[in-house]
Amino acid sequence: MTLEVYRGDLLSRSREWTGLHDDELRRRAVRAATEKDAPQLVSLAVAYLAHGGGSGVLTSPRTVEAYALGVRQYVEYASAQAVGMLRPGRHEAQGYVNAMLAAGRQPAGVGLKVAAAGCLYRALRWAGACEADPFKDVRVPRDPTPGIVKRPPYSEDELADVIDHAEVQARFLLFLTAHAGLRISEALALDWADLDETARRISVRSGKGRKGRVVAMSSSLGRACRQYRTLYAPGGPEHMDGKRTTPAERVFRYASVMTARYHIEKAFRKAGVTFRGFHPGRKYAGTRLLRQIRDFGRVAAHLGHASVDTTRRGYAQLAADDLKDDLTGW
């Protein structure tokens, strides 16, 4: 599904609720909450995100998916614990958080579930079903371990082995994540006009928060881009093979993140390397660049982070003995 089709679908889903008279909107929301009807509550929360959320119909597919999963999980908990969703007790929300932590969930994951549950209650208030805001003051402890320590980047050898076993399209995608540091959504949204091999620049027009930026290409990425364009750009031998389902101007033929993941995982299996997602590639880009230029601000700009703290905690790390040369002679 292309981004345009997805946004049209999201708009249609929101209209299933916004098209209702206020009294009917409230009645359906009250019934869904009273009966703990998970599909209807997910539908309501998604409609609220698309209509009244900060990004509206521009909310990313991953956010919608994550919130939908979080709403379903909270409804399951509310059913199991007999929580009155329209009038929850004042300790219920913190109890939900504590139950997840006691079950071994990491604070970051718990925070996402809390955000989803909070969105559900904003949707219920928006629909006029209740005034409850139980997650307003819940406390989720902060994990002191940096994200890059818990989920480290791929190593140089791991990436080299995978690139050796990847077909041309998967190889180019790996270079975009591990050298340009692109998010998978940013890479799959690229058009041919966004790539400038001569100037070694990539124009990212659909970054997180809809922020655009220009990203420099490494020499290796520039070569991979030229090779890929020769084969897959309009007029290339692999372009018109009768199987293309994505727009002709789009760089990748992968129609979704799941399709891209399927092909990338095949390369990882062939190389005998465990696939840990696309983000460890971004972390490799951040860490390698930081060790070369020693400037968190420039690394943050390369990765498209609004805050240097995000880069520092989760995406780039200096070697443990980084100061040994500076300390020589002390």
mmCIF file with all atom_site columns, N, CA, C and O in Angstrom, residues 105-122:
data_model
loop_
_atom_site.group_PDB
_atom_site.id
_atom_site.type_symbol
_atom_site.label_atom_id
_atom_site.label_alt_id
_atom_site.label_comp_id
_atom_site.label_asym_id
_atom_site.label_entity_id
_atom_site.label_seq_id
_atom_site.pdbx_PDB_ins_code
_atom_site.Cartn_x
_atom_site.Cartn_y
_atom_site.Cartn_z
_atom_site.occupancy
_atom_site.B_iso_or_equiv
_atom_site.pdbx_formal_charge
_atom_site.auth_seq_id
_atom_site.auth_comp_id
_atom_site.auth_asym_id
_atom_site.auth_atom_id
_atom_site.pdbx_PDB_model_num
ATOM 1  N N  . ARG A 1 105 ? 8.443   -6.364 31.337 1.00 0.00 ? 105 ARG A N  1
ATOM 2  C CA . ARG A 1 105 ? 8.519   -5.424 30.219 1.00 0.00 ? 105 ARG A CA 1
ATOM 3  C C  . ARG A 1 105 ? 9.489   -4.286 30.549 1.00 0.00 ? 105 ARG A C  1
ATOM 4  O O  . ARG A 1 105 ? 9.546   -3.824 31.677 1.00 0.00 ? 105 ARG A O  1
ATOM 5  N N  . GLN A 1 106 ? 10.207  -3.835 29.538 1.00 0.00 ? 106 GLN A N  1
ATOM 6  C CA . GLN A 1 106 ? 11.153  -2.746 29.729 1.00 0.00 ? 106 GLN A CA 1
ATOM 7  C C  . GLN A 1 106 ? 10.411  -1.400 29.823 1.00 0.00 ? 106 GLN A C  1
ATOM 8  O O  . GLN A 1 106 ? 9.342   -1.231 29.220 1.00 0.00 ? 106 GLN A O  1
ATOM 9  N N  . PRO A 1 107 ? 10.959  -0.450 30.576 1.00 0.00 ? 107 PRO A N  1
ATOM 10 C CA . PRO A 1 107 ? 10.278  0.851  30.737 1.00 0.00 ? 107 PRO A CA 1
ATOM 11 C C  . PRO A 1 107 ? 9.913   1.526  29.428 1.00 0.00 ? 107 PRO A C  1
ATOM 12 O O  . PRO A 1 107 ? 8.844   2.131  29.316 1.00 0.00 ? 107 PRO A O  1
ATOM 13 N N  . ALA A 1 108 ? 10.786  1.438  28.424 1.00 0.00 ? 108 ALA A N  1
ATOM 14 C CA . ALA A 1 108 ? 10.484  2.093  27.147 1.00 0.00 ? 108 ALA A CA 1
ATOM 15 C C  . ALA A 1 108 ? 9.232   1.492  26.511 1.00 0.00 ? 108 ALA A C  1
ATOM 16 O O  . ALA A 1 108 ? 8.378   2.213  25.984 1.00 0.00 ? 108 ALA A O  1
ATOM 17 N N  . GLY A 1 109 ? 9.123   0.168  26.561 1.00 0.00 ? 109 GLY A N  1
ATOM 18 C CA . GLY A 1 109 ? 7.944   -0.485 26.015 1.00 0.00 ? 109 GLY A CA 1
ATOM 19 C C  . GLY A 1 109 ? 6.694   -0.166 26.805 1.00 0.00 ? 109 GLY A C  1
ATOM 20 O O  . GLY A 1 109 ? 5.609   0.020  26.235 1.00 0.00 ? 109 GLY A O  1
ATOM 21 N N  . VAL A 1 110 ? 6.838   -0.084 28.119 1.00 0.00 ? 110 VAL A N  1
ATOM 22 C CA . VAL A 1 110 ? 5.707   0.275  28.966 1.00 0.00 ? 110 VAL A CA 1
ATOM 23 C C  . VAL A 1 110 ? 5.249   1.696  28.660 1.00 0.00 ? 110 VAL A C  1
ATOM 24 O O  . VAL A 1 110 ? 4.044   1.977  28.597 1.00 0.00 ? 110 VAL A O  1
ATOM 25 N N  . GLY A 1 111 ? 6.195   2.586  28.433 1.00 0.00 ? 111 GLY A N  1
ATOM 26 C CA . GLY A 1 111 ? 5.848   3.962  28.094 1.00 0.00 ? 111 GLY A CA 1
ATOM 27 C C  . GLY A 1 111 ? 5.010   4.042  26.829 1.00 0.00 ? 111 GLY A C  1
ATOM 28 O O  . GLY A 1 111 ? 4.071   4.846  26.740 1.00 0.00 ? 111 GLY A O  1
ATOM 29 N N  . LEU A 1 112 ? 5.331   3.209  25.842 1.00 0.00 ? 112 LEU A N  1
ATOM 30 C CA . LEU A 1 112 ? 4.553   3.197  24.605 1.00 0.00 ? 112 LEU A CA 1
ATOM 31 C C  . LEU A 1 112 ? 3.140   2.688  24.854 1.00 0.00 ? 112 LEU A C  1
ATOM 32 O O  . LEU A 1 112 ? 2.165   3.224  24.306 1.00 0.00 ? 112 LEU A O  1
ATOM 33 N N  . LYS A 1 113 ? 2.999   1.659  25.709 1.00 0.00 ? 113 LYS A N  1
ATOM 34 C CA . LYS A 1 113 ? 1.670   1.136  26.033 1.00 0.00 ? 113 LYS A CA 1
ATOM 35 C C  . LYS A 1 113 ? 0.839   2.188  26.784 1.00 0.00 ? 113 LYS A C  1
ATOM 36 O O  . LYS A 1 113 ? -0.371  2.299  26.574 1.00 0.00 ? 113 LYS A O  1
ATOM 37 N N  . VAL A 1 114 ? 1.495   2.939  27.650 1.00 0.00 ? 114 VAL A N  1
ATOM 38 C CA . VAL A 1 114 ? 0.806   4.008  28.376 1.00 0.00 ? 114 VAL A CA 1
ATOM 39 C C  . VAL A 1 114 ? 0.343   5.093  27.402 1.00 0.00 ? 114 VAL A C  1
ATOM 40 O O  . VAL A 1 114 ? -0.766  5.627  27.524 1.00 0.00 ? 114 VAL A O  1
ATOM 41 N N  . ALA A 1 115 ? 1.184   5.411  26.419 1.00 0.00 ? 115 ALA A N  1
ATOM 42 C CA . ALA A 1 115 ? 0.801   6.416  25.422 1.00 0.00 ? 115 ALA A CA 1
ATOM 43 C C  . ALA A 1 115 ? -0.430  5.964  24.645 1.00 0.00 ? 115 ALA A C  1
ATOM 44 O O  . ALA A 1 115 ? -1.329  6.764  24.358 1.00 0.00 ? 115 ALA A O  1
ATOM 45 N N  . ALA A 1 116 ? -0.483  4.676  24.322 1.00 0.00 ? 116 ALA A N  1
ATOM 46 C CA . ALA A 1 116 ? -1.631  4.153  23.585 1.00 0.00 ? 116 ALA A CA 1
ATOM 47 C C  . ALA A 1 116 ? -2.899  4.202  24.435 1.00 0.00 ? 116 ALA A C  1
ATOM 48 O O  . ALA A 1 116 ? -3.976  4.606  23.957 1.00 0.00 ? 116 ALA A O  1
ATOM 49 N N  . ALA A 1 117 ? -2.785  3.802  25.693 1.00 0.00 ? 117 ALA A N  1
ATOM 50 C CA . ALA A 1 117 ? -3.950  3.843  26.585 1.00 0.00 ? 117 ALA A CA 1
ATOM 51 C C  . ALA A 1 117 ? -4.407  5.279  26.816 1.00 0.00 ? 117 ALA A C  1
ATOM 52 O O  . ALA A 1 117 ? -5.608  5.568  26.864 1.00 0.00 ? 117 ALA A O  1
ATOM 53 N N  . GLY A 1 118 ? -3.453  6.187  26.952 1.00 0.00 ? 118 GLY A N  1
ATOM 54 C CA . GLY A 1 118 ? -3.799  7.592  27.112 1.00 0.00 ? 118 GLY A CA 1
ATOM 55 C C  . GLY A 1 118 ? -4.525  8.126  25.883 1.00 0.00 ? 118 GLY A C  1
ATOM 56 O O  . GLY A 1 118 ? -5.462  8.927  25.993 1.00 0.00 ? 118 GLY A O  1
ATOM 57 N N  . CYS A 1 119 ? -4.095  7.677  24.695 1.00 0.00 ? 119 CYS A N  1
ATOM 58 C CA . CYS A 1 119 ? -4.767  8.073  23.461 1.00 0.00 ? 119 CYS A CA 1
ATOM 59 C C  . CYS A 1 119 ? -6.209  7.567  23.446 1.00 0.00 ? 119 CYS A C  1
ATOM 60 O O  . CYS A 1 119 ? -7.121  8.283  23.004 1.00 0.00 ? 119 CYS A O  1
ATOM 61 N N  . LEU A 1 120 ? -6.419  6.343  23.925 1.00 0.00 ? 120 LEU A N  1
ATOM 62 C CA . LEU A 1 120 ? -7.783  5.792  23.987 1.00 0.00 ? 120 LEU A CA 1
ATOM 63 C C  . LEU A 1 120 ? -8.676  6.685  24.844 1.00 0.00 ? 120 LEU A C  1
ATOM 64 O O  . LEU A 1 120 ? -9.820  6.986  24.468 1.00 0.00 ? 120 LEU A O  1
ATOM 65 N N  . TYR A 1 121 ? -8.168  7.134  25.990 1.00 0.00 ? 121 TYR A N  1
ATOM 66 C CA . TYR A 1 121 ? -8.999  7.983  26.853 1.00 0.00 ? 121 TYR A CA 1
ATOM 67 C C  . TYR A 1 121 ? -9.205  9.379  26.268 1.00 0.00 ? 121 TYR A C  1
ATOM 68 O O  . TYR A 1 121 ? -10.255 9.989  26.469 1.00 0.00 ? 121 TYR A O  1
ATOM 69 N N  . ARG A 1 122 ? -8.247  9.876  25.504 1.00 0.00 ? 122 ARG A N  1
ATOM 70 C CA . ARG A 1 122 ? -8.485  11.138 24.798 1.00 0.00 ? 122 ARG A CA 1
ATOM 71 C C  . ARG A 1 122 ? -9.593  10.960 23.769 1.00 0.00 ? 122 ARG A C  1
ATOM 72 O O  . ARG A 1 122 ? -10.432 11.850 23.569 1.00 0.00 ? 122 ARG A O  1
#
